[in-house]
Amino acid sequence: MNKISNYKTEICISLIGIIIIHLFFIPQAFRGEFIDAEKASKFGSFIGGYVGTLFALISVILLYNTLKDQKQTSELEKFENRFFLLLSLHKNNTEEIILEKENGKKIFVHFIREFRSVFKKVSQEFDNSTPIKDKINISYLFFFYGTGHNSRRILKSELSNYDNIKIDKIIKELSKDRKQNKENGKKRKFKYYGGHQSRLGHYYRHLFQTVNYVHNREINIDKKEYIKILRAQLSNHEQAIFALNSLSSIGKEWNELSLINEYEMIKNIPNKFFNPNNEFDLKVLFPEITFEFEE
């Protein structure tokens, strides 16, 4: 039955053709004991011209559909070739993220810990009158640029809209913390607050280009299914840092184009991954996304 359904158009055209060709049995000229040769000849010429023209028209239509299908198949093949190339490059970019002797996805676990440490300092300095998105933005920029002498200039420029005295105080505290490199009396495995723009800058630019490439294709595809393939490559911690990046001034383009919400790029982040009591609630920050824990 499946094979028959695949050829239903061809079967319908064949049946219609057979019916039209045998119409000559209907007229009175072909009934009875004899055939009127003159009428049969004229009728035959009519049928031949009519049916021939009809089938010529049908052939043109089928040829057009064939060429159209070939074009769509070719466009889909080109799209998929580039998409999976971009996906492969994304995997390489992830593996090339190195933090001392570690690399790859496990680095994002350390990124989350560092961001939490920065966010705690920022929350202590900026009280509840500061919107949560501003606190996230300040914290992420500290995390991204770091407090080093060279990156400090960029950091302060990006945070020029905030209280300079408070920003300078946070820079001083984080710089001191970086030298001590301890947390809860224990030495950290990696030094914090050195900045990650050299690690994450290219990573997020390429990720944006990949999603935007799919988003802007004008071909008949289920774009969400392709983005789902990409999202499946992101660990929970990658998606969490991705969410923070999109909430910052660095990743504002993600929200301006509604790519995060439209393709639910961070829906796999577990419930209460960030503590709603002393951090923030991602569901409140991304109300349009149906997270996996809600399904």
PDB file of C-alpha atoms in Angstrom:
ATOM      1  CA  MET A   1       0.000   0.000   0.000  1.00  0.00           C
ATOM      2  CA  ASN A   2       2.873   2.390   0.741  1.00  0.00           C
ATOM      3  CA  LYS A   3       4.364   1.759  -2.707  1.00  0.00           C
ATOM      4  CA  ILE A   4       0.981   2.407  -4.351  1.00  0.00           C
ATOM      5  CA  SER A   5       0.572   5.699  -2.438  1.00  0.00           C
ATOM      6  CA  ASN A   6       3.983   6.835  -3.695  1.00  0.00           C
ATOM      7  CA  TYR A   7       2.751   6.531  -7.285  1.00  0.00           C
ATOM      8  CA  LYS A   8      -0.832   7.748  -6.838  1.00  0.00           C
ATOM      9  CA  THR A   9      -0.295  10.724  -9.183  1.00  0.00           C
ATOM     10  CA  GLU A  10       1.022   8.503 -11.970  1.00  0.00           C
ATOM     11  CA  ILE A  11      -1.831   6.024 -11.461  1.00  0.00           C
ATOM     12  CA  CYS A  12      -4.467   8.785 -11.628  1.00  0.00           C
ATOM     13  CA  ILE A  13      -2.972  10.211 -14.841  1.00  0.00           C
ATOM     14  CA  SER A  14      -2.882   6.734 -16.413  1.00  0.00           C
ATOM     15  CA  LEU A  15      -6.529   6.057 -15.549  1.00  0.00           C
ATOM     16  CA  ILE A  16      -7.628   9.431 -16.899  1.00  0.00           C
ATOM     17  CA  GLY A  17      -5.680   8.785 -20.111  1.00  0.00           C
ATOM     18  CA  ILE A  18      -7.255   5.342 -20.598  1.00  0.00           C
ATOM     19  CA  ILE A  19     -10.739   6.782 -20.079  1.00  0.00           C
ATOM     20  CA  ILE A  20     -10.182   9.618 -22.567  1.00  0.00           C
ATOM     21  CA  ILE A  21      -8.671   7.305 -25.199  1.00  0.00           C
ATOM     22  CA  HIS A  22     -11.693   4.976 -25.031  1.00  0.00           C
ATOM     23  CA  LEU A  23     -14.264   7.732 -25.319  1.00  0.00           C
ATOM     24  CA  PHE A  24     -14.712   6.815 -28.968  1.00  0.00           C
ATOM     25  CA  PHE A  25     -16.859   3.858 -27.879  1.00  0.00           C
ATOM     26  CA  ILE A  26     -19.514   6.293 -26.648  1.00  0.00           C
ATOM     27  CA  PRO A  27     -20.617   8.190 -29.809  1.00  0.00           C
ATOM     28  CA  GLN A  28     -23.443   6.824 -31.973  1.00  0.00           C
ATOM     29  CA  ALA A  29     -21.056   6.492 -34.947  1.00  0.00           C
ATOM     30  CA  PHE A  30     -19.514   3.380 -33.379  1.00  0.00           C
ATOM     31  CA  ARG A  31     -22.666   1.637 -32.283  1.00  0.00           C
ATOM     32  CA  GLY A  32     -24.599  -0.936 -34.294  1.00  0.00           C
ATOM     33  CA  GLU A  33     -23.517  -3.433 -36.925  1.00  0.00           C
ATOM     34  CA  PHE A  34     -21.376  -1.082 -38.993  1.00  0.00           C
ATOM     35  CA  ILE A  35     -18.971   1.803 -38.491  1.00  0.00           C
ATOM     36  CA  ASP A  36     -19.268   5.076 -40.377  1.00  0.00           C
ATOM     37  CA  ALA A  37     -15.679   5.353 -41.669  1.00  0.00           C
ATOM     38  CA  GLU A  38     -15.894   9.066 -42.382  1.00  0.00           C
ATOM     39  CA  LYS A  39     -17.180   9.928 -38.918  1.00  0.00           C
ATOM     40  CA  ALA A  40     -14.736   7.523 -37.315  1.00  0.00           C
ATOM     41  CA  SER A  41     -11.844   9.147 -39.179  1.00  0.00           C
ATOM     42  CA  LYS A  42     -12.879  12.638 -38.162  1.00  0.00           C
ATOM     43  CA  PHE A  43     -13.494  11.546 -34.603  1.00  0.00           C
ATOM     44  CA  GLY A  44     -10.150   9.750 -34.517  1.00  0.00           C
ATOM     45  CA  SER A  45      -8.352  12.869 -35.705  1.00  0.00           C
ATOM     46  CA  PHE A  46     -10.141  14.900 -33.062  1.00  0.00           C
ATOM     47  CA  ILE A  47      -9.301  12.450 -30.300  1.00  0.00           C
ATOM     48  CA  GLY A  48      -5.689  12.214 -31.482  1.00  0.00           C
ATOM     49  CA  GLY A  49      -5.267  15.988 -31.515  1.00  0.00           C
ATOM     50  CA  TYR A  50      -7.137  16.538 -28.261  1.00  0.00           C
ATOM     51  CA  VAL A  51      -5.552  13.716 -26.281  1.00  0.00           C
ATOM     52  CA  GLY A  52      -2.110  14.427 -27.701  1.00  0.00           C
ATOM     53  CA  THR A  53      -2.335  18.083 -26.703  1.00  0.00           C
ATOM     54  CA  LEU A  54      -3.669  17.133 -23.279  1.00  0.00           C
ATOM     55  CA  PHE A  55      -0.840  14.704 -22.638  1.00  0.00           C
ATOM     56  CA  ALA A  56       1.705  17.199 -23.948  1.00  0.00           C
ATOM     57  CA  LEU A  57       0.393  19.704 -21.387  1.00  0.00           C
ATOM     58  CA  ILE A  58       0.530  17.083 -18.650  1.00  0.00           C
ATOM     59  CA  SER A  59       4.108  16.214 -19.698  1.00  0.00           C
ATOM     60  CA  VAL A  60       5.146  19.854 -19.399  1.00  0.00           C
ATOM     61  CA  ILE A  61       3.571  20.090 -15.930  1.00  0.00           C
ATOM     62  CA  LEU A  62       5.245  16.880 -14.782  1.00  0.00           C
ATOM     63  CA  LEU A  63       8.571  18.045 -16.210  1.00  0.00           C
ATOM     64  CA  TYR A  64       8.230  21.333 -14.343  1.00  0.00           C
ATOM     65  CA  ASN A  65       7.452  19.477 -11.094  1.00  0.00           C
ATOM     66  CA  THR A  66      10.431  17.202 -11.670  1.00  0.00           C
ATOM     67  CA  LEU A  67      12.781  20.143 -12.193  1.00  0.00           C
ATOM     68  CA  LYS A  68      11.267  21.908  -9.182  1.00  0.00           C
ATOM     69  CA  ASP A  69      11.787  18.814  -7.005  1.00  0.00           C
ATOM     70  CA  GLN A  70      15.355  18.473  -8.260  1.00  0.00           C
ATOM     71  CA  LYS A  71      16.041  22.101  -7.408  1.00  0.00           C
ATOM     72  CA  GLN A  72      14.573  21.696  -3.912  1.00  0.00           C
ATOM     73  CA  THR A  73      16.557  18.493  -3.395  1.00  0.00           C
ATOM     74  CA  SER A  74      19.725  20.243  -4.536  1.00  0.00           C
ATOM     75  CA  GLU A  75      19.083  23.220  -2.228  1.00  0.00           C
ATOM     76  CA  LEU A  76      18.371  20.891   0.700  1.00  0.00           C
ATOM     77  CA  GLU A  77      21.551  18.927   0.005  1.00  0.00           C
ATOM     78  CA  LYS A  78      23.632  22.129  -0.105  1.00  0.00           C
ATOM     79  CA  PHE A  79      21.989  23.371   3.098  1.00  0.00           C
ATOM     80  CA  GLU A  80      22.588  20.117   4.971  1.00  0.00           C
ATOM     81  CA  ASN A  81      26.196  19.867   3.786  1.00  0.00           C
ATOM     82  CA  ARG A  82      26.957  23.328   5.156  1.00  0.00           C
ATOM     83  CA  PHE A  83      24.870  22.846   8.306  1.00  0.00           C
ATOM     84  CA  PHE A  84      26.660  19.641   9.297  1.00  0.00           C
ATOM     85  CA  LEU A  85      29.991  21.262   8.463  1.00  0.00           C
ATOM     86  CA  LEU A  86      29.123  24.127  10.824  1.00  0.00           C
ATOM     87  CA  LEU A  87      28.038  21.552  13.411  1.00  0.00           C
ATOM     88  CA  SER A  88      31.369  19.778  13.080  1.00  0.00           C
ATOM     89  CA  LEU A  89      33.217  23.077  13.487  1.00  0.00           C
ATOM     90  CA  HIS A  90      31.179  23.810  16.615  1.00  0.00           C
ATOM     91  CA  LYS A  91      32.289  20.490  18.118  1.00  0.00           C
ATOM     92  CA  ASN A  92      35.890  21.382  17.309  1.00  0.00           C
ATOM     93  CA  ASN A  93      35.468  24.822  18.883  1.00  0.00           C
ATOM     94  CA  THR A  94      34.167  23.189  22.064  1.00  0.00           C
ATOM     95  CA  GLU A  95      37.098  20.781  22.248  1.00  0.00           C
ATOM     96  CA  GLU A  96      39.555  23.625  21.683  1.00  0.00           C
ATOM     97  CA  ILE A  97      38.373  25.508  24.790  1.00  0.00           C
ATOM     98  CA  ILE A  98      41.280  24.897  27.157  1.00  0.00           C
ATOM     99  CA  LEU A  99      41.618  25.839  30.810  1.00  0.00           C
ATOM    100  CA  GLU A 100      45.112  24.867  31.924  1.00  0.00           C
ATOM    101  CA  LYS A 101      45.189  21.072  31.450  1.00  0.00           C
ATOM    102  CA  GLU A 102      41.469  20.504  30.867  1.00  0.00           C
ATOM    103  CA  ASN A 103      39.422  21.115  27.762  1.00  0.00           C
ATOM    104  CA  GLY A 104      35.994  20.595  26.211  1.00  0.00           C
ATOM    105  CA  LYS A 105      32.557  20.479  27.774  1.00  0.00           C
ATOM    106  CA  LYS A 106      33.748  19.903  31.340  1.00  0.00           C
ATOM    107  CA  ILE A 107      35.283  23.397  31.285  1.00  0.00           C
ATOM    108  CA  PHE A 108      31.776  24.863  31.359  1.00  0.00           C
ATOM    109  CA  VAL A 109      31.243  23.382  34.826  1.00  0.00           C
ATOM    110  CA  HIS A 110      34.118  25.562  36.058  1.00  0.00           C
ATOM    111  CA  PHE A 111      32.697  28.519  34.129  1.00  0.00           C
ATOM    112  CA  ILE A 112      29.414  28.237  36.037  1.00  0.00           C
ATOM    113  CA  ARG A 113      31.257  28.088  39.379  1.00  0.00           C
ATOM    114  CA  GLU A 114      33.263  31.180  38.496  1.00  0.00           C
ATOM    115  CA  PHE A 115      30.174  33.084  37.357  1.00  0.00           C
ATOM    116  CA  ARG A 116      28.400  32.203  40.601  1.00  0.00           C
ATOM    117  CA  SER A 117      31.337  33.555  42.560  1.00  0.00           C
ATOM    118  CA  VAL A 118      31.223  36.831  40.603  1.00  0.00           C
ATOM    119  CA  PHE A 119      27.445  37.076  40.902  1.00  0.00           C
ATOM    120  CA  LYS A 120      27.705  36.705  44.667  1.00  0.00           C
ATOM    121  CA  LYS A 121      30.139  39.649  44.845  1.00  0.00           C
ATOM    122  CA  VAL A 122      27.960  41.772  42.557  1.00  0.00           C
ATOM    123  CA  SER A 123      24.820  40.989  44.576  1.00  0.00           C
ATOM    124  CA  GLN A 124      26.580  42.078  47.750  1.00  0.00           C
ATOM    125  CA  GLU A 125      27.493  45.415  46.185  1.00  0.00           C
ATOM    126  CA  PHE A 126      24.278  46.092  44.248  1.00  0.00           C
ATOM    127  CA  ASP A 127      21.161  45.764  46.408  1.00  0.00           C
ATOM    128  CA  ASN A 128      17.673  44.595  45.460  1.00  0.00           C
ATOM    129  CA  SER A 129      16.858  47.934  43.844  1.00  0.00           C
ATOM    130  CA  THR A 130      19.102  46.872  40.934  1.00  0.00           C
ATOM    131  CA  PRO A 131      17.154  44.787  38.384  1.00  0.00           C
ATOM    132  CA  ILE A 132      18.224  41.146  38.231  1.00  0.00           C
ATOM    133  CA  LYS A 133      19.079  41.439  34.521  1.00  0.00           C
ATOM    134  CA  ASP A 134      21.518  44.243  35.341  1.00  0.00           C
ATOM    135  CA  LYS A 135      23.173  42.114  38.004  1.00  0.00           C
ATOM    136  CA  ILE A 136      23.513  39.264  35.516  1.00  0.00           C
ATOM    137  CA  ASN A 137      24.914  41.615  32.888  1.00  0.00           C
ATOM    138  CA  ILE A 138      27.501  43.062  35.290  1.00  0.00           C
ATOM    139  CA  SER A 139      28.477  39.604  36.536  1.00  0.00           C
ATOM    140  CA  TYR A 140      28.790  38.117  33.066  1.00  0.00           C
ATOM    141  CA  LEU A 141      30.927  41.006  31.812  1.00  0.00           C
ATOM    142  CA  PHE A 142      33.261  40.544  34.799  1.00  0.00           C
ATOM    143  CA  PHE A 143      33.355  36.819  34.053  1.00  0.00           C
ATOM    144  CA  PHE A 144      33.940  37.370  30.310  1.00  0.00           C
ATOM    145  CA  TYR A 145      36.541  40.153  30.381  1.00  0.00           C
ATOM    146  CA  GLY A 146      38.174  39.500  33.760  1.00  0.00           C
ATOM    147  CA  THR A 147      39.954  41.991  35.994  1.00  0.00           C
ATOM    148  CA  GLY A 148      43.390  41.930  34.383  1.00  0.00           C
ATOM    149  CA  HIS A 149      45.119  45.228  33.620  1.00  0.00           C
ATOM    150  CA  ASN A 150      44.596  44.988  29.857  1.00  0.00           C
ATOM    151  CA  SER A 151      40.969  43.811  29.929  1.00  0.00           C
ATOM    152  CA  ARG A 152      39.997  46.132  32.790  1.00  0.00           C
ATOM    153  CA  ARG A 153      39.835  49.064  30.380  1.00  0.00           C
ATOM    154  CA  ILE A 154      37.300  47.250  28.163  1.00  0.00           C
ATOM    155  CA  LEU A 155      35.343  46.081  31.202  1.00  0.00           C
ATOM    156  CA  LYS A 156      34.960  49.569  32.647  1.00  0.00           C
ATOM    157  CA  SER A 157      33.934  50.912  29.253  1.00  0.00           C
ATOM    158  CA  GLU A 158      31.207  48.247  28.948  1.00  0.00           C
ATOM    159  CA  LEU A 159      30.007  49.009  32.490  1.00  0.00           C
ATOM    160  CA  SER A 160      30.137  52.803  32.179  1.00  0.00           C
ATOM    161  CA  ASN A 161      26.361  53.065  32.733  1.00  0.00           C
ATOM    162  CA  TYR A 162      26.688  51.654  36.244  1.00  0.00           C
ATOM    163  CA  ASP A 163      28.022  53.159  39.481  1.00  0.00           C
ATOM    164  CA  ASN A 164      31.780  53.542  38.893  1.00  0.00           C
ATOM    165  CA  ILE A 165      32.583  53.464  42.611  1.00  0.00           C
ATOM    166  CA  LYS A 166      30.853  50.114  43.040  1.00  0.00           C
ATOM    167  CA  ILE A 167      32.439  48.710  39.869  1.00  0.00           C
ATOM    168  CA  ASP A 168      35.927  49.770  41.040  1.00  0.00           C
ATOM    169  CA  LYS A 169      35.289  48.186  44.426  1.00  0.00           C
ATOM    170  CA  ILE A 170      34.273  44.881  42.816  1.00  0.00           C
ATOM    171  CA  ILE A 171      37.365  44.981  40.565  1.00  0.00           C
ATOM    172  CA  LYS A 172      39.560  45.499  43.618  1.00  0.00           C
ATOM    173  CA  GLU A 173      37.920  42.661  45.582  1.00  0.00           C
ATOM    174  CA  LEU A 174      38.037  40.209  42.674  1.00  0.00           C
ATOM    175  CA  SER A 175      41.670  41.070  41.904  1.00  0.00           C
ATOM    176  CA  LYS A 176      42.572  40.375  45.537  1.00  0.00           C
ATOM    177  CA  ASP A 177      40.570  37.138  45.441  1.00  0.00           C
ATOM    178  CA  ARG A 178      42.399  36.098  42.252  1.00  0.00           C
ATOM    179  CA  LYS A 179      45.786  36.459  43.947  1.00  0.00           C
ATOM    180  CA  GLN A 180      44.689  34.418  46.948  1.00  0.00           C
ATOM    181  CA  ASN A 181      42.991  31.847  44.694  1.00  0.00           C
ATOM    182  CA  LYS A 182      41.111  30.253  47.582  1.00  0.00           C
ATOM    183  CA  GLU A 183      37.490  29.439  48.289  1.00  0.00           C
ATOM    184  CA  ASN A 184      36.213  28.301  51.677  1.00  0.00           C
ATOM    185  CA  GLY A 185      39.826  27.974  52.821  1.00  0.00           C
ATOM    186  CA  LYS A 186      40.766  25.613  49.983  1.00  0.00           C
ATOM    187  CA  LYS A 187      42.900  26.380  46.956  1.00  0.00           C
ATOM    188  CA  ARG A 188      40.934  26.517  43.726  1.00  0.00           C
ATOM    189  CA  LYS A 189      41.843  24.216  40.868  1.00  0.00           C
ATOM    190  CA  PHE A 190      41.848  27.167  38.447  1.00  0.00           C
ATOM    191  CA  LYS A 191      42.415  30.871  38.944  1.00  0.00           C
ATOM    192  CA  TYR A 192      39.235  32.932  38.644  1.00  0.00           C
ATOM    193  CA  TYR A 193      38.597  36.385  37.124  1.00  0.00           C
ATOM    194  CA  GLY A 194      41.249  36.239  34.431  1.00  0.00           C
ATOM    195  CA  GLY A 195      38.610  36.571  31.700  1.00  0.00           C
ATOM    196  CA  HIS A 196      37.433  34.192  28.988  1.00  0.00           C
ATOM    197  CA  GLN A 197      36.976  36.340  25.914  1.00  0.00           C
ATOM    198  CA  SER A 198      39.780  34.442  24.161  1.00  0.00           C
ATOM    199  CA  ARG A 199      37.957  31.164  24.884  1.00  0.00           C
ATOM    200  CA  LEU A 200      34.298  32.101  24.433  1.00  0.00           C
ATOM    201  CA  GLY A 201      34.381  34.978  21.927  1.00  0.00           C
ATOM    202  CA  HIS A 202      34.875  32.783  18.859  1.00  0.00           C
ATOM    203  CA  TYR A 203      32.723  30.015  20.334  1.00  0.00           C
ATOM    204  CA  TYR A 204      29.607  32.211  20.551  1.00  0.00           C
ATOM    205  CA  ARG A 205      30.229  34.025  17.271  1.00  0.00           C
ATOM    206  CA  HIS A 206      30.309  30.704  15.454  1.00  0.00           C
ATOM    207  CA  LEU A 207      27.275  29.406  17.356  1.00  0.00           C
ATOM    208  CA  PHE A 208      25.344  32.528  16.354  1.00  0.00           C
ATOM    209  CA  GLN A 209      26.351  32.144  12.701  1.00  0.00           C
ATOM    210  CA  THR A 210      25.179  28.516  12.720  1.00  0.00           C
ATOM    211  CA  VAL A 211      21.755  29.285  14.182  1.00  0.00           C
ATOM    212  CA  ASN A 212      21.336  32.389  12.028  1.00  0.00           C
ATOM    213  CA  TYR A 213      22.254  30.358   8.923  1.00  0.00           C
ATOM    214  CA  VAL A 214      19.373  27.960   9.581  1.00  0.00           C
ATOM    215  CA  HIS A 215      17.031  30.783  10.582  1.00  0.00           C
ATOM    216  CA  ASN A 216      17.538  32.705   7.318  1.00  0.00           C
ATOM    217  CA  ARG A 217      17.209  29.783   4.883  1.00  0.00           C
ATOM    218  CA  GLU A 218      14.187  30.191   2.589  1.00  0.00           C
ATOM    219  CA  ILE A 219      13.664  26.511   1.832  1.00  0.00           C
ATOM    220  CA  ASN A 220      10.993  24.060   2.867  1.00  0.00           C
ATOM    221  CA  ILE A 221      12.529  22.573   6.018  1.00  0.00           C
ATOM    222  CA  ASP A 222      11.592  22.204   9.664  1.00  0.00           C
ATOM    223  CA  LYS A 223      14.144  24.654  11.040  1.00  0.00           C
ATOM    224  CA  LYS A 224      13.411  23.715  14.655  1.00  0.00           C
ATOM    225  CA  GLU A 225      14.423  20.122  13.978  1.00  0.00           C
ATOM    226  CA  TYR A 226      17.853  21.210  12.738  1.00  0.00           C
ATOM    227  CA  ILE A 227      18.355  23.574  15.681  1.00  0.00           C
ATOM    228  CA  LYS A 228      17.313  20.703  17.950  1.00  0.00           C
ATOM    229  CA  ILE A 229      20.237  18.702  16.533  1.00  0.00           C
ATOM    230  CA  LEU A 230      22.534  21.603  17.400  1.00  0.00           C
ATOM    231  CA  ARG A 231      21.011  22.031  20.865  1.00  0.00           C
ATOM    232  CA  ALA A 232      21.580  18.333  21.552  1.00  0.00           C
ATOM    233  CA  GLN A 233      25.321  19.023  21.288  1.00  0.00           C
ATOM    234  CA  LEU A 234      25.161  21.507  24.185  1.00  0.00           C
ATOM    235  CA  SER A 235      25.530  20.182  27.729  1.00  0.00           C
ATOM    236  CA  ASN A 236      23.377  21.623  30.528  1.00  0.00           C
ATOM    237  CA  HIS A 237      26.264  23.797  31.701  1.00  0.00           C
ATOM    238  CA  GLU A 238      26.896  25.005  28.149  1.00  0.00           C
ATOM    239  CA  GLN A 239      23.248  25.991  27.847  1.00  0.00           C
ATOM    240  CA  ALA A 240      23.403  27.744  31.209  1.00  0.00           C
ATOM    241  CA  ILE A 241      26.409  29.874  30.202  1.00  0.00           C
ATOM    242  CA  PHE A 242      24.688  30.432  26.842  1.00  0.00           C
ATOM    243  CA  ALA A 243      21.607  31.769  28.665  1.00  0.00           C
ATOM    244  CA  LEU A 244      23.768  34.166  30.683  1.00  0.00           C
ATOM    245  CA  ASN A 245      25.578  35.293  27.546  1.00  0.00           C
ATOM    246  CA  SER A 246      22.262  36.106  25.842  1.00  0.00           C
ATOM    247  CA  LEU A 247      21.132  38.149  28.863  1.00  0.00           C
ATOM    248  CA  SER A 248      24.290  40.269  28.742  1.00  0.00           C
ATOM    249  CA  SER A 249      25.073  43.196  26.470  1.00  0.00           C
ATOM    250  CA  ILE A 250      27.526  40.938  24.597  1.00  0.00           C
ATOM    251  CA  GLY A 251      24.787  38.528  23.493  1.00  0.00           C
ATOM    252  CA  LYS A 252      21.948  41.013  22.980  1.00  0.00           C
ATOM    253  CA  GLU A 253      21.636  40.047  19.296  1.00  0.00           C
ATOM    254  CA  TRP A 254      20.269  36.644  20.319  1.00  0.00           C
ATOM    255  CA  ASN A 255      17.286  38.325  21.965  1.00  0.00           C
ATOM    256  CA  GLU A 256      16.905  41.055  19.351  1.00  0.00           C
ATOM    257  CA  LEU A 257      16.302  38.344  16.735  1.00  0.00           C
ATOM    258  CA  SER A 258      14.298  36.185  19.212  1.00  0.00           C
ATOM    259  CA  LEU A 259      16.491  33.191  18.342  1.00  0.00           C
ATOM    260  CA  ILE A 260      16.700  31.950  21.934  1.00  0.00           C
ATOM    261  CA  ASN A 261      12.930  31.899  22.387  1.00  0.00           C
ATOM    262  CA  GLU A 262      11.931  30.778  18.896  1.00  0.00           C
ATOM    263  CA  TYR A 263      14.202  27.727  18.912  1.00  0.00           C
ATOM    264  CA  GLU A 264      14.189  27.153  22.701  1.00  0.00           C
ATOM    265  CA  MET A 265      17.964  26.946  22.705  1.00  0.00           C
ATOM    266  CA  ILE A 266      18.238  26.525  26.486  1.00  0.00           C
ATOM    267  CA  LYS A 267      15.217  24.342  27.257  1.00  0.00           C
ATOM    268  CA  ASN A 268      17.306  21.472  28.683  1.00  0.00           C
ATOM    269  CA  ILE A 269      18.560  23.460  31.685  1.00  0.00           C
ATOM    270  CA  PRO A 270      17.232  21.597  34.763  1.00  0.00           C
ATOM    271  CA  ASN A 271      14.697  23.113  37.132  1.00  0.00           C
ATOM    272  CA  LYS A 272      16.339  25.387  39.761  1.00  0.00           C
ATOM    273  CA  PHE A 273      19.749  25.044  38.139  1.00  0.00           C
ATOM    274  CA  PHE A 274      20.202  28.562  39.457  1.00  0.00           C
ATOM    275  CA  ASN A 275      18.863  29.012  42.972  1.00  0.00           C
ATOM    276  CA  PRO A 276      15.709  31.194  42.770  1.00  0.00           C
ATOM    277  CA  ASN A 277      16.213  32.296  46.384  1.00  0.00           C
ATOM    278  CA  ASN A 278      19.674  33.862  46.173  1.00  0.00           C
ATOM    279  CA  GLU A 279      20.377  33.861  42.422  1.00  0.00           C
ATOM    280  CA  PHE A 280      17.533  34.048  39.874  1.00  0.00           C
ATOM    281  CA  ASP A 281      14.775  32.057  38.191  1.00  0.00           C
ATOM    282  CA  LEU A 282      15.414  31.293  34.524  1.00  0.00           C
ATOM    283  CA  LYS A 283      11.706  30.663  33.921  1.00  0.00           C
ATOM    284  CA  VAL A 284      10.998  34.264  34.902  1.00  0.00           C
ATOM    285  CA  LEU A 285      13.778  35.521  32.636  1.00  0.00           C
ATOM    286  CA  PHE A 286      12.673  33.322  29.702  1.00  0.00           C
ATOM    287  CA  PRO A 287       8.868  33.030  30.078  1.00  0.00           C
ATOM    288  CA  GLU A 288       8.321  32.109  26.407  1.00  0.00           C
ATOM    289  CA  ILE A 289      10.406  28.950  26.608  1.00  0.00           C
ATOM    290  CA  THR A 290       8.801  25.660  27.649  1.00  0.00           C
ATOM    291  CA  PHE A 291      11.630  24.036  29.566  1.00  0.00           C
ATOM    292  CA  GLU A 292      12.103  20.293  29.552  1.00  0.00           C
ATOM    293  CA  PHE A 293      11.171  20.042  33.246  1.00  0.00           C
ATOM    294  CA  GLU A 294       7.763  21.573  32.436  1.00  0.00           C
ATOM    295  CA  GLU A 295       6.803  18.942  29.860  1.00  0.00           C
TER     296      GLU A 295
END
